[in-house]
Amino acid sequence: MEAEETMECLQEFPEHHKMILDRLNEQREQDRFTDITLIVDGHHFKAHKAVLAACSHVLQVSPIL
């Protein structure tokens, strides 16, 4: 396959990142696939470990996660 033909097959999804974050948030709100609970001042927050690790270098290396 030539480079020109390959380029014609590619599609761009400029909002793909937003769709992924929206789906992850929906899952969190439905308590689906959450695998950690953060407790702050007695308030419980369900979360996805992978999302927390991707957002923070500190949490990425934390033995708690």
PDB file of C-alpha atoms in Angstrom:
ATOM      1  CA  MET A   1       0.000   0.000   0.000  1.00  0.00           C
ATOM      2  CA  GLU A   2       1.420   3.346  -0.969  1.00  0.00           C
ATOM      3  CA  ALA A   3       1.682   6.274   1.427  1.00  0.00           C
ATOM      4  CA  GLU A   4      -1.070   8.218  -0.378  1.00  0.00           C
ATOM      5  CA  GLU A   5      -3.503   5.301  -0.077  1.00  0.00           C
ATOM      6  CA  THR A   6      -2.655   4.913   3.607  1.00  0.00           C
ATOM      7  CA  MET A   7      -3.303   8.592   4.287  1.00  0.00           C
ATOM      8  CA  GLU A   8      -6.747   8.356   2.642  1.00  0.00           C
ATOM      9  CA  CYS A   9      -7.758   5.622   5.114  1.00  0.00           C
ATOM     10  CA  LEU A  10      -6.870   7.605   8.221  1.00  0.00           C
ATOM     11  CA  GLN A  11      -9.604   9.399  10.096  1.00  0.00           C
ATOM     12  CA  GLU A  12      -9.241  12.014  12.756  1.00  0.00           C
ATOM     13  CA  PHE A  13     -11.277  12.011  15.940  1.00  0.00           C
ATOM     14  CA  PRO A  14     -10.658  15.434  17.491  1.00  0.00           C
ATOM     15  CA  GLU A  15     -13.157  14.856  20.322  1.00  0.00           C
ATOM     16  CA  HIS A  16     -11.993  11.314  21.151  1.00  0.00           C
ATOM     17  CA  HIS A  17     -10.321  12.386  24.402  1.00  0.00           C
ATOM     18  CA  LYS A  18     -13.511  14.095  25.567  1.00  0.00           C
ATOM     19  CA  MET A  19     -15.585  11.007  24.784  1.00  0.00           C
ATOM     20  CA  ILE A  20     -13.218   8.801  26.797  1.00  0.00           C
ATOM     21  CA  LEU A  21     -13.277  11.141  29.795  1.00  0.00           C
ATOM     22  CA  ASP A  22     -17.064  11.403  29.611  1.00  0.00           C
ATOM     23  CA  ARG A  23     -17.394   7.586  29.583  1.00  0.00           C
ATOM     24  CA  LEU A  24     -14.978   7.195  32.488  1.00  0.00           C
ATOM     25  CA  ASN A  25     -16.949   9.780  34.457  1.00  0.00           C
ATOM     26  CA  GLU A  26     -20.218   7.982  33.684  1.00  0.00           C
ATOM     27  CA  GLN A  27     -18.685   4.726  34.905  1.00  0.00           C
ATOM     28  CA  ARG A  28     -17.483   6.420  38.080  1.00  0.00           C
ATOM     29  CA  GLU A  29     -20.903   7.971  38.723  1.00  0.00           C
ATOM     30  CA  GLN A  30     -22.510   4.526  38.291  1.00  0.00           C
ATOM     31  CA  ASP A  31     -19.854   2.962  40.550  1.00  0.00           C
ATOM     32  CA  ARG A  32     -18.780   0.734  37.668  1.00  0.00           C
ATOM     33  CA  PHE A  33     -15.160  -0.354  37.490  1.00  0.00           C
ATOM     34  CA  THR A  34     -14.108   1.969  40.315  1.00  0.00           C
ATOM     35  CA  ASP A  35     -11.306   0.287  42.186  1.00  0.00           C
ATOM     36  CA  ILE A  36     -10.337   2.792  44.862  1.00  0.00           C
ATOM     37  CA  THR A  37     -12.110   5.061  47.334  1.00  0.00           C
ATOM     38  CA  LEU A  38     -10.462   8.272  48.476  1.00  0.00           C
ATOM     39  CA  ILE A  39     -11.604   9.559  51.865  1.00  0.00           C
ATOM     40  CA  VAL A  40     -11.179  13.276  52.550  1.00  0.00           C
ATOM     41  CA  ASP A  41     -12.603  14.812  55.725  1.00  0.00           C
ATOM     42  CA  GLY A  42     -15.033  11.917  56.000  1.00  0.00           C
ATOM     43  CA  HIS A  43     -16.269  12.259  52.401  1.00  0.00           C
ATOM     44  CA  HIS A  44     -15.875   9.178  50.177  1.00  0.00           C
ATOM     45  CA  PHE A  45     -14.885   9.575  46.517  1.00  0.00           C
ATOM     46  CA  LYS A  46     -14.932   6.531  44.222  1.00  0.00           C
ATOM     47  CA  ALA A  47     -12.294   6.612  41.506  1.00  0.00           C
ATOM     48  CA  HIS A  48     -10.391   4.653  38.877  1.00  0.00           C
ATOM     49  CA  LYS A  49      -6.778   3.937  39.875  1.00  0.00           C
ATOM     50  CA  ALA A  50      -5.608   4.192  36.273  1.00  0.00           C
ATOM     51  CA  VAL A  51      -7.089   7.683  35.891  1.00  0.00           C
ATOM     52  CA  LEU A  52      -5.520   8.886  39.148  1.00  0.00           C
ATOM     53  CA  ALA A  53      -2.146   7.417  38.189  1.00  0.00           C
ATOM     54  CA  ALA A  54      -2.319   9.021  34.738  1.00  0.00           C
ATOM     55  CA  CYS A  55      -3.000  12.426  36.299  1.00  0.00           C
ATOM     56  CA  SER A  56      -0.357  12.441  39.007  1.00  0.00           C
ATOM     57  CA  HIS A  57       3.246  11.313  39.191  1.00  0.00           C
ATOM     58  CA  VAL A  58       2.917  11.083  42.981  1.00  0.00           C
ATOM     59  CA  LEU A  59      -0.034   8.708  42.748  1.00  0.00           C
ATOM     60  CA  GLN A  60       1.657   6.782  39.955  1.00  0.00           C
ATOM     61  CA  VAL A  61       4.376   5.554  42.295  1.00  0.00           C
ATOM     62  CA  SER A  62       2.270   5.323  45.444  1.00  0.00           C
ATOM     63  CA  PRO A  63       2.229   1.855  47.017  1.00  0.00           C
ATOM     64  CA  ILE A  64      -1.396   2.524  48.079  1.00  0.00           C
ATOM     65  CA  LEU A  65      -2.523   2.393  44.458  1.00  0.00           C
TER      66      LEU A  65
END
